Coordinates of C-alpha atoms in Angstrom, one line a residue:
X1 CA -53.1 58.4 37.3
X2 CA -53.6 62.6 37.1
X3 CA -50.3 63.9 35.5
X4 CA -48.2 65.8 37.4
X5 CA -48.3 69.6 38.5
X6 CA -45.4 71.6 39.8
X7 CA -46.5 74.1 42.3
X8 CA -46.6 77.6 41.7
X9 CA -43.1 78.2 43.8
X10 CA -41.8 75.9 41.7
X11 CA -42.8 77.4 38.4
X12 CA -40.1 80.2 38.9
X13 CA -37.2 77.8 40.5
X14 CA -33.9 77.6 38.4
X15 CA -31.1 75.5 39.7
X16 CA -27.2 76.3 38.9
X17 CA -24.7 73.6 37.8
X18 CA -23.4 72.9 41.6
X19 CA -27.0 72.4 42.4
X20 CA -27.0 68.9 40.1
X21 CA -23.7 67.7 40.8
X22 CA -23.4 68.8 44.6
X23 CA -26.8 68.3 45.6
X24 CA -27.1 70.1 49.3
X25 CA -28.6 67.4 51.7
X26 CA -31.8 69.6 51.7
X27 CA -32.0 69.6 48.1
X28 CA -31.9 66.3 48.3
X29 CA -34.7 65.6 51.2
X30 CA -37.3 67.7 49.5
X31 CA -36.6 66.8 46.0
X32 CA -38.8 68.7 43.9
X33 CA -40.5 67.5 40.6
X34 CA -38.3 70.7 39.2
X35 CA -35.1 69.5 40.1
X36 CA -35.8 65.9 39.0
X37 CA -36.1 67.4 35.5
X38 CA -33.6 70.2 35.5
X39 CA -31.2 67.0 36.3
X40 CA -32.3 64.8 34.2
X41 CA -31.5 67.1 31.5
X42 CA -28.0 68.0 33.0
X43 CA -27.5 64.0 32.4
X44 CA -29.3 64.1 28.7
X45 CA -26.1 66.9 28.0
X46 CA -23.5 64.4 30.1
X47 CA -24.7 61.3 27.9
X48 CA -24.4 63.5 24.8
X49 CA -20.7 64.1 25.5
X50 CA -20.2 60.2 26.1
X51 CA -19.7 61.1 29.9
X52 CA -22.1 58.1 31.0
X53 CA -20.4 57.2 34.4
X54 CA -20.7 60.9 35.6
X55 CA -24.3 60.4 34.8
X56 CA -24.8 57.2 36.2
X57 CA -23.4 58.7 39.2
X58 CA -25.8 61.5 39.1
X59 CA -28.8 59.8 38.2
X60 CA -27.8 57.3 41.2
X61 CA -27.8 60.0 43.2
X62 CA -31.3 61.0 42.3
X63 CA -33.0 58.1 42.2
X64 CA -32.1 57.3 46.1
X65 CA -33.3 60.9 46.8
X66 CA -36.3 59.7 44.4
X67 CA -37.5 57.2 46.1
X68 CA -37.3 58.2 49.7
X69 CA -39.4 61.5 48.8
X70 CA -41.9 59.8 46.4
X71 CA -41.6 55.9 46.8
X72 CA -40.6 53.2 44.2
X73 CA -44.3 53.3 42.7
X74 CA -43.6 57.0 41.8
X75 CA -43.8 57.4 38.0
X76 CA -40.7 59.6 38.0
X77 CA -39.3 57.1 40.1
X78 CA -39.8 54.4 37.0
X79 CA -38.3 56.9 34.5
X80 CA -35.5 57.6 36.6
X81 CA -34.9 54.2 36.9
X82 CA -35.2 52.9 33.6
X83 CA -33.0 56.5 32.4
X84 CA -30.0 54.5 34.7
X85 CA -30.7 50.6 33.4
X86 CA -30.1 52.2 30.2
X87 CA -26.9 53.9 30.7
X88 CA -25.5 50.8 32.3
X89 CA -26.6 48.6 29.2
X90 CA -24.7 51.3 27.2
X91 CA -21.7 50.7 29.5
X92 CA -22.1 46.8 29.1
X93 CA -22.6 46.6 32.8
X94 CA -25.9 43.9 32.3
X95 CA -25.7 42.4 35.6
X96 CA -26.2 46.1 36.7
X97 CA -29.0 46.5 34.5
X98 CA -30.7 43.4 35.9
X99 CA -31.1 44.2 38.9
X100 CA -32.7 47.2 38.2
X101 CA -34.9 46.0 35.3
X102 CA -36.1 42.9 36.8
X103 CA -37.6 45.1 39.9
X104 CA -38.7 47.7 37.5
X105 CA -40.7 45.5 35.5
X106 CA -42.4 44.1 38.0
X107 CA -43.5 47.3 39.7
X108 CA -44.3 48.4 36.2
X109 CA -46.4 46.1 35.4
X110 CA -48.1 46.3 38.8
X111 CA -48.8 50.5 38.0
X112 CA -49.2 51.0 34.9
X113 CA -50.8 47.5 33.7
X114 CA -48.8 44.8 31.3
X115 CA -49.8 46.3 28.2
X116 CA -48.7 50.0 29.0
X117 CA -46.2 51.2 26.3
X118 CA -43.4 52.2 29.5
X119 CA -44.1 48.1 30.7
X120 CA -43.5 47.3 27.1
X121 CA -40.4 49.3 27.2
X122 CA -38.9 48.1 30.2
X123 CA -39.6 44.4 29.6
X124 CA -37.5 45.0 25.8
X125 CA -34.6 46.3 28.0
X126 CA -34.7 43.4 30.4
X127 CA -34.9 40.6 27.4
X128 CA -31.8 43.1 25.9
X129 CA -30.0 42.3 28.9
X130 CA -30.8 38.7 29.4
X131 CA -29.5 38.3 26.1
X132 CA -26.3 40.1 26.8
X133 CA -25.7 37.8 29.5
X134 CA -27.1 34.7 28.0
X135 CA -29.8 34.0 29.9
X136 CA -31.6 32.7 27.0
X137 CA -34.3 31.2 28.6
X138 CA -35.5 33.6 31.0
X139 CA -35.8 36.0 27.7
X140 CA -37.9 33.8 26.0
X141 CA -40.3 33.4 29.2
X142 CA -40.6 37.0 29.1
X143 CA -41.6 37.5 25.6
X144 CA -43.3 34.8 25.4
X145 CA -45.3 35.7 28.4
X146 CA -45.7 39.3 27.0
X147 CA -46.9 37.9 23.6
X148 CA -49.9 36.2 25.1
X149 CA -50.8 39.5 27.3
X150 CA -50.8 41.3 24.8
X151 CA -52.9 39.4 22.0
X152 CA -55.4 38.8 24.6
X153 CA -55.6 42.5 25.6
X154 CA -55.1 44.5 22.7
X155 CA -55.0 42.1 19.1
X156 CA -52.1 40.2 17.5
X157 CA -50.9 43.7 15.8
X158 CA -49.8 45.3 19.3
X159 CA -47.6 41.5 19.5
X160 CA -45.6 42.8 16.6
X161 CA -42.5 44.3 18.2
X162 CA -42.1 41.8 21.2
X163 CA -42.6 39.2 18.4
X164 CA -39.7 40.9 17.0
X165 CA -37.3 40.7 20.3
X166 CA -37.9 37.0 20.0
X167 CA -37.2 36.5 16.7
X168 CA -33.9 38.4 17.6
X169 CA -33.4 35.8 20.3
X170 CA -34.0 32.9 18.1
X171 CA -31.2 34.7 16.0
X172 CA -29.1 35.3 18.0
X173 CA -29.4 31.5 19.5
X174 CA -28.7 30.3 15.8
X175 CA -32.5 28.6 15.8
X176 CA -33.7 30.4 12.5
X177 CA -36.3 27.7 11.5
X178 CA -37.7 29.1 15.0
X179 CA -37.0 32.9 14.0
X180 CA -38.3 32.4 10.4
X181 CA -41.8 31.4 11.9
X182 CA -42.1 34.5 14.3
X183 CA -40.9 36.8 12.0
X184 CA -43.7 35.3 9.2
X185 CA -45.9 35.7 11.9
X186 CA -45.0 38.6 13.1
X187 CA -45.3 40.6 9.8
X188 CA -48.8 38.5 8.7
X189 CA -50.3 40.5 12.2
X190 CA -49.3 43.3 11.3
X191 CA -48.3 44.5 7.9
X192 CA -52.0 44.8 6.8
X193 CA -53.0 46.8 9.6
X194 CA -50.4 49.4 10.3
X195 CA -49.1 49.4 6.4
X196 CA -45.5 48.9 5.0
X197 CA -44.1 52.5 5.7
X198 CA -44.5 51.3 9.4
X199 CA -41.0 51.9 11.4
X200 CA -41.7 48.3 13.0
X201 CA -42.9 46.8 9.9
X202 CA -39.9 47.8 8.1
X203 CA -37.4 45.9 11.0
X204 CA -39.5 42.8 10.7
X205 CA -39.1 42.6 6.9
X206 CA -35.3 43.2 7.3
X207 CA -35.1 40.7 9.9
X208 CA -36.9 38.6 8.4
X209 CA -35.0 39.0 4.6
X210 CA -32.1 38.0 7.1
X211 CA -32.9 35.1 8.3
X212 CA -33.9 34.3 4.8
X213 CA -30.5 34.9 3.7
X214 CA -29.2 33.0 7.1
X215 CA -31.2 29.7 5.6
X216 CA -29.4 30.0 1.7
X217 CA -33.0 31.4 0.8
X218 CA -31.9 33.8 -1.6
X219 CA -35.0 34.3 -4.0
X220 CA -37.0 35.0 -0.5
X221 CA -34.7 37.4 0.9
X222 CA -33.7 39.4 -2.4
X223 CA -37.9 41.0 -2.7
X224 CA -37.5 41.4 0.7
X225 CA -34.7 43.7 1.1
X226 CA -35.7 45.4 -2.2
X227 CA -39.1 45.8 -0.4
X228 CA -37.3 47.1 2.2
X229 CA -34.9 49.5 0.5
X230 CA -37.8 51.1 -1.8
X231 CA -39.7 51.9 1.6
X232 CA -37.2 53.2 3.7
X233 CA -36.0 55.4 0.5
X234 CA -39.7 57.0 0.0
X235 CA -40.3 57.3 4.1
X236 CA -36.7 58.3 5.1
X237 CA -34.9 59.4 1.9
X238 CA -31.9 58.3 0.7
X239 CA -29.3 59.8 3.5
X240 CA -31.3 58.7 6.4
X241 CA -29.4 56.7 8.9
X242 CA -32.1 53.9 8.8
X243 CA -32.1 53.9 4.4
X244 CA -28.0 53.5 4.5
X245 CA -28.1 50.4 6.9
X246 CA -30.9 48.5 4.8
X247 CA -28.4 49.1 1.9
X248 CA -25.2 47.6 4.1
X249 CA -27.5 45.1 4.9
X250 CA -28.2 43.8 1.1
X251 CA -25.1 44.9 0.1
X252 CA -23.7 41.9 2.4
X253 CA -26.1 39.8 1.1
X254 CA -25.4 40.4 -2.2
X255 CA -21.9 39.4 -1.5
X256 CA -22.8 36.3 0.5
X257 CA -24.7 35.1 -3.3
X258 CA -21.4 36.2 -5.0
X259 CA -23.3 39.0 -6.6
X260 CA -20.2 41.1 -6.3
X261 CA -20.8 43.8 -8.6
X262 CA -24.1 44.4 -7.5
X263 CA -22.9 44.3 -3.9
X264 CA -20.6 46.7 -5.1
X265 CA -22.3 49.2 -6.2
X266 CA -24.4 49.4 -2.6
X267 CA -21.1 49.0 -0.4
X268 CA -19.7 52.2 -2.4
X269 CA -23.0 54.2 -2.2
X270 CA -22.8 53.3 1.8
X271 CA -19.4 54.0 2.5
X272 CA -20.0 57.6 0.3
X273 CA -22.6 58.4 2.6
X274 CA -21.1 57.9 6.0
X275 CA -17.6 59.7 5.2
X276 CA -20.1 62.6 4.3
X277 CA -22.6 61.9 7.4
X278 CA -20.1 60.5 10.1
X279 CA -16.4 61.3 8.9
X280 CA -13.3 59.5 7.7
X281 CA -12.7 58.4 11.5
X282 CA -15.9 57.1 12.7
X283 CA -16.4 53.8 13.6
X284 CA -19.2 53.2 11.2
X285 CA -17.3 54.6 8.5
X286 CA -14.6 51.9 8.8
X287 CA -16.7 49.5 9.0
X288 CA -17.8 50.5 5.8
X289 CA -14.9 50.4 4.5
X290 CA -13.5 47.4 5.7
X291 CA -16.8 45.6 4.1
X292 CA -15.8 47.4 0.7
X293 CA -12.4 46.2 0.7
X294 CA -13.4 42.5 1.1
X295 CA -15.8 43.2 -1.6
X296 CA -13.7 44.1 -4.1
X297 CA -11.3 41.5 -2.6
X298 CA -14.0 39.0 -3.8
X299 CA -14.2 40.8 -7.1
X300 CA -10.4 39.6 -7.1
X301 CA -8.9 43.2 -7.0
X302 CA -6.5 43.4 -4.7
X303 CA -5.2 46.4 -5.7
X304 CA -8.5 48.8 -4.5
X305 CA -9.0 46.6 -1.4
X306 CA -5.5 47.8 0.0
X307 CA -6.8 51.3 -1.5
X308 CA -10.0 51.4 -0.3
X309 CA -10.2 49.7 3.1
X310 CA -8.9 50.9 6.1
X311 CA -5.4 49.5 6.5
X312 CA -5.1 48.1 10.1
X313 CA -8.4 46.3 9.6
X314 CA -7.7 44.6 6.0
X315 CA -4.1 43.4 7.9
X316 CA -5.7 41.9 10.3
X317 CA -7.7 40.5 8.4
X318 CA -5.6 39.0 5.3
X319 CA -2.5 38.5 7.8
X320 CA -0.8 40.9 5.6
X321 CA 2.0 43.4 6.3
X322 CA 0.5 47.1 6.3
X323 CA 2.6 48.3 3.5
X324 CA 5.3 51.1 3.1
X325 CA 4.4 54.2 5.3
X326 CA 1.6 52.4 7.3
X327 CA 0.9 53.6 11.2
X328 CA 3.0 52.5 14.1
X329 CA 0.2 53.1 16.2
X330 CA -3.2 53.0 16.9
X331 CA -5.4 55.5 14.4
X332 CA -7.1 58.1 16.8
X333 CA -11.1 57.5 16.1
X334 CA -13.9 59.1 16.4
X335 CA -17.1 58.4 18.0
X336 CA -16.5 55.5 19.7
X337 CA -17.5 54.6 23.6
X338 CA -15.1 53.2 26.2
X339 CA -15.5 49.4 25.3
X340 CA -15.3 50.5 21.9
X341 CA -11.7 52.0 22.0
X342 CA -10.6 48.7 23.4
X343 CA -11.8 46.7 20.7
X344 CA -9.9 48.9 18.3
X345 CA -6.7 48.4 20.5
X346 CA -7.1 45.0 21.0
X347 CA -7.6 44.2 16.9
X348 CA -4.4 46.6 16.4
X349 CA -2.6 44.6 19.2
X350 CA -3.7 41.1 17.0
X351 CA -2.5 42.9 13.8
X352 CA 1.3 43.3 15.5
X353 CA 1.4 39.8 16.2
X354 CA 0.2 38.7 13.0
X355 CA 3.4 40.4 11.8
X356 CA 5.7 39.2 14.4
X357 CA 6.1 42.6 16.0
X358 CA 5.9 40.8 19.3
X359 CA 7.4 43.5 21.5
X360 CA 5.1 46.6 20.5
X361 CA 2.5 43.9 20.7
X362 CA 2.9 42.7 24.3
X363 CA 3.4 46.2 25.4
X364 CA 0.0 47.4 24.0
X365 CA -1.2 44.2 25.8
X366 CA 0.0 44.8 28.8
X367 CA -1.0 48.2 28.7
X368 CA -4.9 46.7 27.9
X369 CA -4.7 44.1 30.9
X370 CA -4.1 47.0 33.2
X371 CA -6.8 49.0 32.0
X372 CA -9.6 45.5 31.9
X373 CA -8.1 45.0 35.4
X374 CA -10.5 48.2 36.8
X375 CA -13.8 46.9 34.6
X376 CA -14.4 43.7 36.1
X377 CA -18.0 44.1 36.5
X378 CA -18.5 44.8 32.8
X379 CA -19.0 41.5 31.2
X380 CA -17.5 42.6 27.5
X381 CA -14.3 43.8 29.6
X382 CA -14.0 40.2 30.8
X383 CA -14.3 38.2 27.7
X384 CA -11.3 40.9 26.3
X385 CA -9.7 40.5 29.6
X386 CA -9.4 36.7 29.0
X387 CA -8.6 37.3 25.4
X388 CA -5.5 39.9 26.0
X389 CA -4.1 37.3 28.4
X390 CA -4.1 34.7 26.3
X391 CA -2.4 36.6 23.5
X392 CA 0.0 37.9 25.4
X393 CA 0.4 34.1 26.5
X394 CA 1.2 33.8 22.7
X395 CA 3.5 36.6 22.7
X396 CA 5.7 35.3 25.3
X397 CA 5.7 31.6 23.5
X398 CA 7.0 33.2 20.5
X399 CA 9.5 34.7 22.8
X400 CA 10.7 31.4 24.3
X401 CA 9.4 32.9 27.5
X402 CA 7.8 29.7 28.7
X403 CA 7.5 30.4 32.5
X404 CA 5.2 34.0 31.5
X405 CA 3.4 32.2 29.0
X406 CA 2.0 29.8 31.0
X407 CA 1.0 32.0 33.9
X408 CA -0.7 34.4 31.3
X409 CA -2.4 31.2 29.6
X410 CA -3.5 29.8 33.0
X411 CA -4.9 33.6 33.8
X412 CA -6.9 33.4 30.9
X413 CA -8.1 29.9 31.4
X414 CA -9.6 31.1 35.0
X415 CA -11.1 34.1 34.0
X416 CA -12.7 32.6 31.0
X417 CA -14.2 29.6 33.7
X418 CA -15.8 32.3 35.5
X419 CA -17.0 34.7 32.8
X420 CA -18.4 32.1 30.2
X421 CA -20.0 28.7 29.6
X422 CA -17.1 25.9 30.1
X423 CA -18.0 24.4 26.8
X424 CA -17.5 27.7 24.8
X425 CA -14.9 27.8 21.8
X426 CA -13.0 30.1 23.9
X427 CA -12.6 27.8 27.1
X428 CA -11.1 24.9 24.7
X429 CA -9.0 27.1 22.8
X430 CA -7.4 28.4 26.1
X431 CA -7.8 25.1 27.3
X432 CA -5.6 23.7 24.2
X433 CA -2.8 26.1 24.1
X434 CA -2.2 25.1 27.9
X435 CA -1.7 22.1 27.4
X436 CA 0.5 22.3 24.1
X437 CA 2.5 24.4 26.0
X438 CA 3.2 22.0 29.1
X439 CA 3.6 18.9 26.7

């Protein structure tokens, strides 16, 4: 297809803010390849403020627009649309996703040809969500559908990252026997042809070191993840985002071998570089933390764990109290999306109840059910929606508050049945406090 060209009227066309986010109708009916772009880089600025459900909303807008100007076989028409499956995979809304990936595909593959890098794209996004919403086999289908295209069209090497998304799903479906094999594969394709600095090659060998690791192969993984760590080193350098997570990732497997002072010495050098990079606040950087203060509580000092991790995180963790002077509240945090922000909540909520601080804990419960209540097509939101209900369940118990409790528990009981597999831990665990509660 001949790339696009804007007319010369065009060339000179600027658009003001009001233009994107209150479109006039004829704006809308003509809509120009110009304003296409000028918006989608008004949303590039909204996602880079973590304002994703303004741009959803605008990218909604412009894709209906889109489509009646161009058609769905439109090129932009695909970007648009892949731009918005996107967003709603970052908002954990996969069912939303679906239905515009599973189209999208289709048409892609229809346009541009199976192999085309945009098909490859979109089909990665659709397994993404399949996987989110545990449609296991549908995502192995795909990929392995995609797998065979693609060796027949272009060579085993061009199989190497969808090999790679299956491998993640045989993770991820705790099958590594299964993953081991395509990840072996994967990298015997490929590693000799596109060379070991290779972005792709680099996440095979990791995953691969992992599932290594996963199996009690430690004298595979270890020359793995050193392989791993030299390479990302020379092609990244040492503060690159990519270089700091091969080293959390050894440094955990270093801890799994009870290596502790060599995972140690990595944990520190990560957590060093994220306060730098990221901040005392950021999510990443308590993570971090939190990994070094179960390290050193491996080393058995208990002393620099309590110094070392972040506080909330090591009491929920070790059921401890959080010490003289310790927050009342939730920490304000930085960098973290919507869903994010409730996790955080929800583990400080836990935390309360670990130390019998039931009231502050069912307030910051119910407080969390109200807010779920308004999510419910966001599947995350419904798995903590389940789980606040049941706590506060818990919470009332404690509180001789029988009648609540079970109400809560049999609220969390129906919206676990409708939200997950009947025959998930989390089903029988509400499943069993119901019924301890009515004996």
């Amino acid at each position: 297809m001949t790339p696009y060209r804007l007319d010369p009227a065009e060339e000179e066309q600027t658009y003001t803010f009001n233009d994107v986010f209150n479109p006039s109708a004829k704006l809308l009916n003509s809509c120009p390849r110009s304003y296409i772009w000028a918006t989608r880089e008004e949303v590039s600025t909204l996602l880079h403020n973590s304002r994703h459900e303004l741009a959803a909303e605008v990218l909604q807008r412009l894709l209906t627009a889109q489509e009646v100007a161009y058609g769905t076989e439109d090129l932009e028409v695909l970007r648009t649309t892949y731009q918005l499956a996107i967003i709603r995979q970052k908002q954990c809304q996969h069912k939303k996703a679906e239905g515009l990936l599973e189209p999208l595909t289709a048409t892609s593959t229809r346009v541009l040809g199976s192999a085309h890098p945009s098909t490859l794209n979109t089909a990665h996004a659709l397994v993404h969500t399949y996987r989110a919403l545990k449609k296991f086999n549908e995502a192995e289908i795909l990929l392995k559908k995609n797998i065979q295209l693609l060796i027949a069209q272009a060579g085993p090497d061009l199989a190497l990252v969808t090999r790679n998304h299956l491998g993640l799903l045989y993770v991820q479906q705790k099958r590594p026997a299964e993953a081991r094999k395509c990840f072996e594969t994967a990298l015997a394709d490929s590693e000799s042809v596109r060379g070991p600095n290779d972005i792709d090659v680099l996440s095979v060998i990791g995953n691969l070191a992992y599932v290594y690791r996963d199996l009690g192969l430690w004298k595979e993984a270890e020359p793995l993840y050193n392989k791993a760590l030299a390479t990302t080193v020379q092609t990244y350098g040492i503060e690159h985002p990519e270089t700091i997570a091969t080293m959390a990732s050894f440094a955990a497997s270093y801890a799994e071998m009870g290596r502790w002072h060599d995972a140690r010495v990595l944990a520190e050098k990560v957590l060093a570089a994220r306060q730098r990079q990221l901040g005392a606040n950021h999510i990443e950087t308590l993570k971090s933390q939190y990994n070094l203060g179960n390290i050193y509580l491996g080393q058995g000092s208990f002393p620099e764990a309590l110094a070392s991790g972040h506080i909330l995180m090591l009491a929920l963790a070790l059921r401890l109290p959080y010490g003289n002077g310790a927050s009342t509240s939730p920490p304000a945090l930085t960098g973290l999306k919507k869903w994010e922000c409730f996790r955080w909540q929800h583990f400080y909520a836990v935390c309360l109840i670990n130390n019998e601080r039931y009231d502050e804990a069912g307030a910051l419960h119910a407080k969390l059910i109200g807010n779920f209540e308004s999510e419910e097509d966001n599947e995350y939101y419904s798995h903590c929606f389940s789980q606040s209900l049941y706590d506060l369940g818990r919470i009332r118990k404690h509180q001789s508050r029988f009648r609540e409790a079970e109400s809560y528990f049999r609220q969390a009981l129906a919206v676990t049945e409708a939200t997950e597999d009947v025959d998930s831990k989390a089903y029988y665990i509400r499943v069993e406090a119901l019924i301890s509660l009515l004996r």
